XYZ file of C-alpha atoms in Angstrom:
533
model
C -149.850 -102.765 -105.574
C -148.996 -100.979 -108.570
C -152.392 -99.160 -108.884
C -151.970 -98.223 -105.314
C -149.221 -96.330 -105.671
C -150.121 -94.802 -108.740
C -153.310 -93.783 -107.016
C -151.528 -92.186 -104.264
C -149.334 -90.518 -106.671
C -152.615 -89.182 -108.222
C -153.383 -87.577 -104.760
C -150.332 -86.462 -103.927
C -150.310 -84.468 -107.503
C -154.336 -83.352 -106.219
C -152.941 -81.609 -103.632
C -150.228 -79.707 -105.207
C -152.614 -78.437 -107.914
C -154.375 -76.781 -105.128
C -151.606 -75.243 -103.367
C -150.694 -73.881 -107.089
C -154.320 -72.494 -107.291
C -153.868 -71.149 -104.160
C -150.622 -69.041 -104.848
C -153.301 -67.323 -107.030
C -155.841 -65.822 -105.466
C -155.801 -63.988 -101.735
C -156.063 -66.924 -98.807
C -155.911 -67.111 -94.581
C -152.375 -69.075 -94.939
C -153.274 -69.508 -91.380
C -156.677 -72.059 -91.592
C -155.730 -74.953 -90.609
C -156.770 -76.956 -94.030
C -153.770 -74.372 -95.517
C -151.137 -75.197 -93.575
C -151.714 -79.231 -93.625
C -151.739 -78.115 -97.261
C -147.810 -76.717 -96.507
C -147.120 -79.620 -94.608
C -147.827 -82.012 -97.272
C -145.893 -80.111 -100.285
C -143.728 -78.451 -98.372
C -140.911 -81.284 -98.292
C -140.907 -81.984 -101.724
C -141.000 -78.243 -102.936
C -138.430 -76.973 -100.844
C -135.264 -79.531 -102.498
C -136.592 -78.362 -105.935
C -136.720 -74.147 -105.145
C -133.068 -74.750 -104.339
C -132.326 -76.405 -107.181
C -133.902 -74.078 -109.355
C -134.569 -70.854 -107.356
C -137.800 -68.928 -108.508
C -137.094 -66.564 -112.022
C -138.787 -63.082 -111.542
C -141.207 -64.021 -109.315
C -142.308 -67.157 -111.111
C -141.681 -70.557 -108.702
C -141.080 -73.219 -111.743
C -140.704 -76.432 -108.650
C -144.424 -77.205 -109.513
C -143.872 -77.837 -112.720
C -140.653 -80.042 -111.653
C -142.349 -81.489 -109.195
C -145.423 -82.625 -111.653
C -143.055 -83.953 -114.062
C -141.565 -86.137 -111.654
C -144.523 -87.450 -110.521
C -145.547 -88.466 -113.640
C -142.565 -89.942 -114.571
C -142.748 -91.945 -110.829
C -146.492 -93.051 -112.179
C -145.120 -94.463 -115.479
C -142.598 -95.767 -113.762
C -144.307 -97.302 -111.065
C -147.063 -98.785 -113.633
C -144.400 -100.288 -116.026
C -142.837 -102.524 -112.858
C -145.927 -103.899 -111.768
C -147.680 -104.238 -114.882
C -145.162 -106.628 -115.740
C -145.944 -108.937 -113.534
C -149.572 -109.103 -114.718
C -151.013 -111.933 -116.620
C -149.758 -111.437 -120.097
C -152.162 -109.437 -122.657
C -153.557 -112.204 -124.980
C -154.981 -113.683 -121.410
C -157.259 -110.630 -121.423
C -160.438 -110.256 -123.771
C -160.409 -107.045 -125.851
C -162.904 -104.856 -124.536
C -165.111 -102.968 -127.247
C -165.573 -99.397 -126.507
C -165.215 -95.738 -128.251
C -161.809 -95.937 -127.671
C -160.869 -99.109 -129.735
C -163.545 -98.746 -131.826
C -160.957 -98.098 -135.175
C -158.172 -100.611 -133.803
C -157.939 -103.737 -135.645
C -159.074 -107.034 -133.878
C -158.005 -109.930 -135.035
C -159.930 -113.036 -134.224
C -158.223 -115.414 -131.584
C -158.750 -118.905 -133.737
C -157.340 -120.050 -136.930
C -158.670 -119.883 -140.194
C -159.944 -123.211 -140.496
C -161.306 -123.050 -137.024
C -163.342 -119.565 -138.222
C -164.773 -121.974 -141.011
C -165.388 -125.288 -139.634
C -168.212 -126.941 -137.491
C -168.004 -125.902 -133.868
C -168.877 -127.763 -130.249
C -170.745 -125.270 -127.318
C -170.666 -126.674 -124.600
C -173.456 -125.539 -122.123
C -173.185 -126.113 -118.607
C -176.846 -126.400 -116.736
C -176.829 -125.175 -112.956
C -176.773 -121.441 -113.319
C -176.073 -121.716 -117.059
C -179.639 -122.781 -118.072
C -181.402 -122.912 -114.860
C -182.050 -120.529 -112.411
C -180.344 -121.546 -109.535
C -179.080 -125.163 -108.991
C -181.307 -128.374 -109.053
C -179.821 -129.715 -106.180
C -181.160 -126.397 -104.117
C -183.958 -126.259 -105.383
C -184.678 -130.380 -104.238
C -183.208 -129.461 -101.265
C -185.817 -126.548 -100.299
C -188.594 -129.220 -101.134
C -187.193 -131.550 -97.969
C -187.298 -128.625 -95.286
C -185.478 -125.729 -94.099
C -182.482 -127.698 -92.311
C -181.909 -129.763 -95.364
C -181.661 -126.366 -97.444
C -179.448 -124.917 -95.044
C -176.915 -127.831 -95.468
C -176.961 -128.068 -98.650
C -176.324 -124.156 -99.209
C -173.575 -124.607 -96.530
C -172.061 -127.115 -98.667
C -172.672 -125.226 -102.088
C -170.523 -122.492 -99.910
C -167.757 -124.448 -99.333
C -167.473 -125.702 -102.606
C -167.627 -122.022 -103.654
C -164.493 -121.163 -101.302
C -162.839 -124.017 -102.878
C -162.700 -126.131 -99.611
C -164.713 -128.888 -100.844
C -164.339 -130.418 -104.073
C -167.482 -130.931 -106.487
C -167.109 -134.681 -105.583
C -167.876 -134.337 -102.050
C -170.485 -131.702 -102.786
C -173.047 -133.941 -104.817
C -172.435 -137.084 -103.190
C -172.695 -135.610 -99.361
C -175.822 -133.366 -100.793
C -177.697 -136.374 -102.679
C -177.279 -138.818 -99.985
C -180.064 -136.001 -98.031
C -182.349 -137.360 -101.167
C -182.501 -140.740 -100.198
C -186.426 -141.961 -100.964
C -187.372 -139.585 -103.458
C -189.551 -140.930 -106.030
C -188.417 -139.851 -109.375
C -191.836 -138.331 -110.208
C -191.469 -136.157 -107.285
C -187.782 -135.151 -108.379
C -189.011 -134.560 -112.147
C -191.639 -132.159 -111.192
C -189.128 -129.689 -109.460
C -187.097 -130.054 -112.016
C -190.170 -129.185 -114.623
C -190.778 -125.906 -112.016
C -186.873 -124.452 -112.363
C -187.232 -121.679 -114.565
C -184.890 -121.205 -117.347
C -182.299 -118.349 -118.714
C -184.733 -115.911 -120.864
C -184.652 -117.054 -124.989
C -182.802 -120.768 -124.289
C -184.399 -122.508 -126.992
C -184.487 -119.328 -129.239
C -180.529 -119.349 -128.749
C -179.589 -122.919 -129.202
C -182.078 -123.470 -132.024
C -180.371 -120.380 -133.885
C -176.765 -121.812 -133.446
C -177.831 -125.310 -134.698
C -179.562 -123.940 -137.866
C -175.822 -121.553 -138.254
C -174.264 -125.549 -137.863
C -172.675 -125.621 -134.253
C -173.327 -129.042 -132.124
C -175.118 -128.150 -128.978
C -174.308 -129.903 -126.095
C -175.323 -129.958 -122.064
C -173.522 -131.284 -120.050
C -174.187 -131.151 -115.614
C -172.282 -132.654 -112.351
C -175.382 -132.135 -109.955
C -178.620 -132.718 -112.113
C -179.678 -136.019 -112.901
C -179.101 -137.418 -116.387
C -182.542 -138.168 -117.275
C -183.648 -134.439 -116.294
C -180.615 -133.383 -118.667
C -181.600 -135.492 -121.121
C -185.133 -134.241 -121.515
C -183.910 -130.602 -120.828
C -181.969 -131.043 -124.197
C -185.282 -132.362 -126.261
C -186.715 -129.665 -125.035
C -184.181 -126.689 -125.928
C -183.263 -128.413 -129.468
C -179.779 -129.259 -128.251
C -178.329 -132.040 -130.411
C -176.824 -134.746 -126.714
C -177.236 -134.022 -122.827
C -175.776 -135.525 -120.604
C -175.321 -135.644 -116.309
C -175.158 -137.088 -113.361
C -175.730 -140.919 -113.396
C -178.195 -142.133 -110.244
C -178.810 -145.165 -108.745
C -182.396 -145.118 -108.096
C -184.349 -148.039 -106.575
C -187.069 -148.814 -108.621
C -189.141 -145.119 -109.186
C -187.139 -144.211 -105.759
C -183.318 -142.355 -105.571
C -180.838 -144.076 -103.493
C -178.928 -141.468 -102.387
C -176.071 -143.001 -104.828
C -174.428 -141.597 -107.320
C -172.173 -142.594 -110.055
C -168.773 -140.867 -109.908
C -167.635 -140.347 -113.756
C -168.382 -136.840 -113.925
C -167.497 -136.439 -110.438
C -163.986 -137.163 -110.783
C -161.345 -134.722 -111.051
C -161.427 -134.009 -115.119
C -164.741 -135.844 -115.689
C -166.003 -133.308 -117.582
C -162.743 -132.802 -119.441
C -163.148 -136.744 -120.264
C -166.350 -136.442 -121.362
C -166.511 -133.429 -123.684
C -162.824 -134.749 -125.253
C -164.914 -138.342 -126.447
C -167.527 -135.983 -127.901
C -164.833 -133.788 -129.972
C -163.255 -137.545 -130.952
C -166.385 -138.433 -132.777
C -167.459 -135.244 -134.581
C -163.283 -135.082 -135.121
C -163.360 -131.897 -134.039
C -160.965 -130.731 -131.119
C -160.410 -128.137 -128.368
C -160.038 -125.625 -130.639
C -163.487 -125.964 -132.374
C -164.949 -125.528 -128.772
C -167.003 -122.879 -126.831
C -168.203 -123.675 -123.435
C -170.872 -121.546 -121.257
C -170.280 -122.167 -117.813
C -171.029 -120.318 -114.287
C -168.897 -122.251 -111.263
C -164.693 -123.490 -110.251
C -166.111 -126.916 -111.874
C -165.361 -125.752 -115.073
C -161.995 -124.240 -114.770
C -160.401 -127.362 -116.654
C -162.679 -127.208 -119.540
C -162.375 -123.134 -119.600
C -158.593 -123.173 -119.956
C -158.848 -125.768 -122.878
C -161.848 -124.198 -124.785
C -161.074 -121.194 -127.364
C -163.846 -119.415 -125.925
C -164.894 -119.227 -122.765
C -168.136 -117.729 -121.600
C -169.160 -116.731 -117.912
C -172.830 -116.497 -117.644
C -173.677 -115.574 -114.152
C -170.767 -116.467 -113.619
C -168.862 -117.329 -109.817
C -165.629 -115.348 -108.888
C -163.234 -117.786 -110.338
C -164.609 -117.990 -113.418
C -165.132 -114.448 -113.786
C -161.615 -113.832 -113.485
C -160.573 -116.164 -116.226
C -163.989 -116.193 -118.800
C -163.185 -114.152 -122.442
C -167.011 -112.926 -121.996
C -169.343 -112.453 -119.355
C -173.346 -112.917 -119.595
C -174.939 -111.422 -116.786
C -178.034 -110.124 -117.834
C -180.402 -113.156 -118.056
C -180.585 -113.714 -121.927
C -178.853 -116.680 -123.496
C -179.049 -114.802 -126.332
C -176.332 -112.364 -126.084
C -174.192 -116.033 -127.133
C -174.984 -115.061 -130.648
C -173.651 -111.778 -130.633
C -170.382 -112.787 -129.191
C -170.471 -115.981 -131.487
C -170.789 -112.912 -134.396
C -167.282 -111.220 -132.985
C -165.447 -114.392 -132.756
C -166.596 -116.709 -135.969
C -166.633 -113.157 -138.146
C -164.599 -114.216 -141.386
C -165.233 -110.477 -143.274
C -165.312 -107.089 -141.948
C -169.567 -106.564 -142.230
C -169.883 -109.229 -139.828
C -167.369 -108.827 -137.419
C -168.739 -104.333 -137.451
C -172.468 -105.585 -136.925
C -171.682 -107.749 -133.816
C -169.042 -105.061 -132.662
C -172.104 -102.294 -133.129
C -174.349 -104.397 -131.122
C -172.002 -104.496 -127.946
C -171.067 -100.901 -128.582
C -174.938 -100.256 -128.400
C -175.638 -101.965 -125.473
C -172.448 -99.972 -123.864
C -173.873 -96.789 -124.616
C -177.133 -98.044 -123.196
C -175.561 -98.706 -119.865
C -173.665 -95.929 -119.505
C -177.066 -93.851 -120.086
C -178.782 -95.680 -117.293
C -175.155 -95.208 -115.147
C -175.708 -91.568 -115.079
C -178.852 -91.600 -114.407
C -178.322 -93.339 -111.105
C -175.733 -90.621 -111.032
C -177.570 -87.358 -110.953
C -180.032 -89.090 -107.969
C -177.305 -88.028 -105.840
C -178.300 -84.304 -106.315
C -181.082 -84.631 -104.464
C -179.479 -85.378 -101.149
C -178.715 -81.933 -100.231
C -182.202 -81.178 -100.669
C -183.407 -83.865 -98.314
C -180.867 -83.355 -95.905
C -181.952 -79.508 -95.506
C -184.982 -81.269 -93.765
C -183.851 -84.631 -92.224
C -180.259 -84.197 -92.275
C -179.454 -87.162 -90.340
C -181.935 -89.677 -91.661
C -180.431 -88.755 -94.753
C -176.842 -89.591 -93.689
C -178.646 -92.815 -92.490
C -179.872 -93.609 -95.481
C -176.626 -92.952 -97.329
C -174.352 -94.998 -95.194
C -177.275 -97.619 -95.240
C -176.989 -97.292 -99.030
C -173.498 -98.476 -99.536
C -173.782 -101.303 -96.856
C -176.335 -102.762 -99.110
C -174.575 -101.992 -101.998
C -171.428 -103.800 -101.055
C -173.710 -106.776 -100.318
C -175.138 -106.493 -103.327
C -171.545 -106.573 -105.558
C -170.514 -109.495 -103.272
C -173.490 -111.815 -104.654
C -172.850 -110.241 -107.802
C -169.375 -111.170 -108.459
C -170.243 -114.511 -107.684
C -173.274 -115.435 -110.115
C -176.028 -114.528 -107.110
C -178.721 -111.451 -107.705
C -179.581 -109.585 -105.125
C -183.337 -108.241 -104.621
C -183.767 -104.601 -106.634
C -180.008 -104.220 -106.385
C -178.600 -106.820 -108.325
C -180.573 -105.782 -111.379
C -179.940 -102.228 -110.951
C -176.019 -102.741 -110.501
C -176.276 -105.314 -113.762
C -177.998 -103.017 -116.227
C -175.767 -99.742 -115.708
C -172.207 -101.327 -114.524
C -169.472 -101.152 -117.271
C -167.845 -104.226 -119.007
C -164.596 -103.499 -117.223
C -166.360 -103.643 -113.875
C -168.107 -106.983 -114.573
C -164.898 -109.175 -113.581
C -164.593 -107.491 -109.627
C -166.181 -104.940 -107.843
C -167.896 -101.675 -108.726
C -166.669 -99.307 -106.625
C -168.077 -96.538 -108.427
C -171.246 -96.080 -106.496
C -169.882 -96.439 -103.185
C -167.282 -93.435 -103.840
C -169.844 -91.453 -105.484
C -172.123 -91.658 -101.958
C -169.160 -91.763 -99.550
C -168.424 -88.421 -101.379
C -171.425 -86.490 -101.197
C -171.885 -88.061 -97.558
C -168.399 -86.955 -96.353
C -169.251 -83.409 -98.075
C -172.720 -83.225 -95.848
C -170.833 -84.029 -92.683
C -168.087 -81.453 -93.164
C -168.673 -78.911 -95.030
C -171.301 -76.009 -94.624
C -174.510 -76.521 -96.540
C -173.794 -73.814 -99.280
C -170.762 -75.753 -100.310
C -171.708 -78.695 -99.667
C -174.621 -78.587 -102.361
C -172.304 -76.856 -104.705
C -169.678 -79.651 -104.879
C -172.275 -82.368 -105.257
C -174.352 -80.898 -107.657
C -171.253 -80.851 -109.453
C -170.090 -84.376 -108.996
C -173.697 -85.436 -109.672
C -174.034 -82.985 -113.313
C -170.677 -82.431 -114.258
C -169.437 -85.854 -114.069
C -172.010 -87.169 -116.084
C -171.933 -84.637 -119.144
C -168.237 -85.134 -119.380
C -169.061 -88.890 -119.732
C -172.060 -88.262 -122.535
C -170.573 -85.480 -124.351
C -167.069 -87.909 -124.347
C -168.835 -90.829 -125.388
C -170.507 -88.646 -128.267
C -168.782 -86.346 -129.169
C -165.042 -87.109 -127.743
C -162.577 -87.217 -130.112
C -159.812 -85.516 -128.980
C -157.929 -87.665 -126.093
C -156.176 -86.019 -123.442
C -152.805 -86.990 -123.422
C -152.068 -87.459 -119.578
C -155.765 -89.907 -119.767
C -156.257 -91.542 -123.138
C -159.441 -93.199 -121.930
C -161.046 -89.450 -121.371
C -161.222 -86.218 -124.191
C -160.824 -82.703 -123.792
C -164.608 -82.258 -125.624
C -165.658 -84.328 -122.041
C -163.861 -82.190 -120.004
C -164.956 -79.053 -121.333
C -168.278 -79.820 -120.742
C -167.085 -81.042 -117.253
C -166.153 -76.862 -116.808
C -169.132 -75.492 -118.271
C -171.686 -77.762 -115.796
C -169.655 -77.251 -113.020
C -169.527 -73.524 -113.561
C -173.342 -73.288 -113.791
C -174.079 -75.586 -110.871
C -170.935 -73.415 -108.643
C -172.783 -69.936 -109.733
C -176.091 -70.673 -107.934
C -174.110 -69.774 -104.692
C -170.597 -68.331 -105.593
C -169.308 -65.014 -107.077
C -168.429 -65.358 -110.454
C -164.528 -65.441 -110.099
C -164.628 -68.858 -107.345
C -167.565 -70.430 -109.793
C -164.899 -69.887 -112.487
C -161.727 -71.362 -110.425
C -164.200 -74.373 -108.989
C -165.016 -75.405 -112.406
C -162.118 -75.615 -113.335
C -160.248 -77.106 -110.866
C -163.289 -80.034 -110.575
C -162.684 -80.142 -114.401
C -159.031 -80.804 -113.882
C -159.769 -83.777 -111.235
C -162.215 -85.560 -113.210
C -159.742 -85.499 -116.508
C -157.257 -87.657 -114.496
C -156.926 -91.305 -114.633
C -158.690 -91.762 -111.008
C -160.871 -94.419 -112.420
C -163.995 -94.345 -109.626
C -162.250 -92.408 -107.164
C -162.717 -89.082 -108.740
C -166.878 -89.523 -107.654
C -165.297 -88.815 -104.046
C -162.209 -86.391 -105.033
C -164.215 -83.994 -106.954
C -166.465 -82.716 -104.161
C -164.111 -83.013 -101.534
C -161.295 -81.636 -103.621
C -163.141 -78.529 -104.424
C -164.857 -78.086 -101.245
C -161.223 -78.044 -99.604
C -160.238 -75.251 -101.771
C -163.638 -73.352 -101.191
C -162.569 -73.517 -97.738
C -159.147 -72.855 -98.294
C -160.786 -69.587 -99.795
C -162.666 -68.393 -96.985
C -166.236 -69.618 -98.733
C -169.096 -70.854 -96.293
């Protein structure tokens, strides 16, 4: 709610700084964008001029007015962000920003020092996909179907893991065990497994897997063959070389897991502090909000929310470079594992703004197929909010899902991305209403100036703006200079100036993703507002 209102704040303040710009240069006050313009400001200018009547011709209720809507946006931030889950809930982020603070490691010092448990979930931890899907796929398409039905449900929290494997195995009724063991030897697993767990033995962590839905023989044998030190799953009844369709219920049961994992810690006498546990689905939650570290890989909505770190790109072996932050007892080691996500940060945000400047072309191809191209664009986001829907809940989708993982930012990875959807809404919005000269203006400059304000800040940004501490005046100001050159291939000189700087302006605030769509439609307004077509 908060960020609502402090979003509509943001526009509200939008529209006054164009009705300041305005009062600058020579406008129609008649057009009809102008004087929903008056409406808008009007009632909140007019208490202030009487207040403070205008001094020599200068009207100082802007200002005023700017002031208090700032003060309303602290304000209005401060109430609701105290009802937010508290900050040592929420896992320091490493970027530019924070790169000098000092982070302090979330154990104790003889935790930091002392033999560790990691705790490795196997459906969509290890293996690609889940066993049980992949058995049921082998039986037919109607046996698939229920069984994703039922993985659904579980998903949505209206069945509980116990009814899940028990309805779902009691479909595998007959199965020789050969049969089951070579789908099991066909699941493919997370890229550099072994590599992984074989590295954190040798660095003396205990290795353990531990699964609900696959078979405890399969686990077992998956251990051998990834160097873990135990496995263990799901207990069968089988008949012979045959399953039942029976099942024993000790991991089943509500805190099985939890059960489980606390008689390994008894053993090694280690406890819930010394533990780290990789998981992907709402079965885990228990173990999660026990374990100092939790890690999401591929990770379901629920877990998501609540993980410390997120692995969604495929390789186990981004564990060790979060195992570097956490266990890092002097400053070398803790910098080196830091550098390595800052890296891969950089990295994204490269291949994030490349994705960004595609946009630039649609102008061009809608100067020849103008509606296919609005087709395509509105076809675009549909996808794409598919797409973030499987994503935020551990699923890929084809092209899409790899694309969104390799360029979306590590604040994004807990919801949705709503970054590219504003960015095409904006340029699509701009096609449909605004005339073709200003239409490519504005998204050239959302597509160019956008991204060298995020290069040139991530670079070279060391100066923080003091309204938006997460953005520098060295990114802004080359936010102006791109915009200027991309407004002068159709504007005089004097409206390039004024649109660069006003897009400048709009990108420097905190709008998180929504200045992609205010930019173009912000300064196309005002180009219209100035009689430009």
């Amino acid at each position: 709610m908060g960020d609502i209102l402090g979003k509509l704040i943001s526009l509200y303040e939008i529209a006054l700084l164009i009705r300041i710009v305005l009062s600058w240069v020579p406008h129609n006050p008649y057009n009809q964008a102008v004087q929903f313009l008056y409406k808008i400001t009007d009632p909140v200018l007019n208490p202030v001029r009487k207040l403070i009547p205008p001094f020599r011709g200068i009207d100082f209720s802007p200002v005023i007015v700017f002031v208090g809507l700032g003060l309303a946006k602290r304000i209005v931030g401060g109430c609701f962000n105290s009802q937010q889950v508290p900050n040592s809930m929420v896992p320091t982020s490493f970027t530019p920003q924070n790169q000098n603070q000092k982070i302090r490691p979330k154990s104790t010092p003889a935790f930091m020092k002392g033999k560790k448990l990691i705790v490795m979930d196997v459906d969509g931890v290890l293996f690609k996909g889940q066993f049980i899907l992949h058995v049921a796929r082998s039986l037919g398409i109607l046996v698939y179907l229920r069984a994703a039905l039922l993985c659904l449900l579980f998903n949505m929290d209206k069945i509980s893991i116990q009814e899940l494997i028990t309805r779902i195995y009691a479909h595998f009724k007959d199965i020789t065990i050969g049969e089951a063991r070579r789908i099991y030897e066909k699941i493919p697993v997370i890229k550099h497994a072994r590599e992984t767990i074989e590295t954190l033995r040798k660095h003396g962590y205990l290795v353990v897997l531990v699964s609900s839905g696959v078979p405890d023989l399969f686990v077992k044998d998956l251990a051998a063959r990834l160097s873990a030190n135990h496995g263990y799953g799901l207990e069968i009844v089988p008949n012979t070389d045959r399953l039942t369709g029976s099942v024993s219920e000790q991991l089943l049961r509500p805190g099985g897991k939890k059960i489980l994992i606390e008689e390994i810690l008894r053993k090694n006498n280690l406890s819930w502090q010394n533990t780290v546990v990789l998981v992907d689905d709402r079965n885990n939650i228990d173990i999660m909000e026990r374990a100092s570290v939790s890690i999401g890989v591929n990770a379901h909505y629920a877990v998501r929310q609540r993980a410390q770190y997120l692995i969604d790109s495929g390789n186990l072996s981004e564990v060790l470079d979060i195992m570097d932050i956490e266990d890092a007892d002097t400053y070398k080691i803790l910098f080196a594992g830091m550098r390595k996500q800052f890296a891969h940060s950089w990295y994204q945000e490269i291949r994030r703004k490349l994705l960004h400047i595609l946009i630039a072309f649609a102008p061009f191809f809608a100067s020849f197929i103008y509606h296919t191209t609005l087709i395509a664009l509105f076809s675009l986001v549909i996808i794409y909010l598919v797409s973030e829907c499987l994503r935020v809940n551990g699923y890929s989708f084809p092209l899409f899902g790899g694309v969104t993982r390799s360029s979306i930012r590590k604040l994004e990875e807990r919801g949705f991305a709503f970054g590219p959807i504003t960015l095409v809404l904006g340029a699509s919005l701009c096609l449909l209403f605004f005339p073709s000269a200003i239409a490519s203006t504005v998204i050239w400059i959302v597509a160019f100036a956008d991204t060298a304000a995020a290069i040139v800040g991530m670079s070279l940004g060391n100066h923080r703006i003091p309204y938006n501490i997460k953005k520098s005046i060295e990114g802004s100001c080359a936010a102006c200079i791109v915009a200027f050159l991309c407004g002068s291939i159709y504007l005089p000189l004097f409206p390039a100036l004024l649109t660069a700087f006003f897009s400048s302006i709009i990108e420097s605030l905190p709008l998180r993703s929504l200045d992609n769509l205010l930019m173009p439609i912000g300064a196309g307004v005002m180009l219209l507002c100035l009689g430009y077509s």
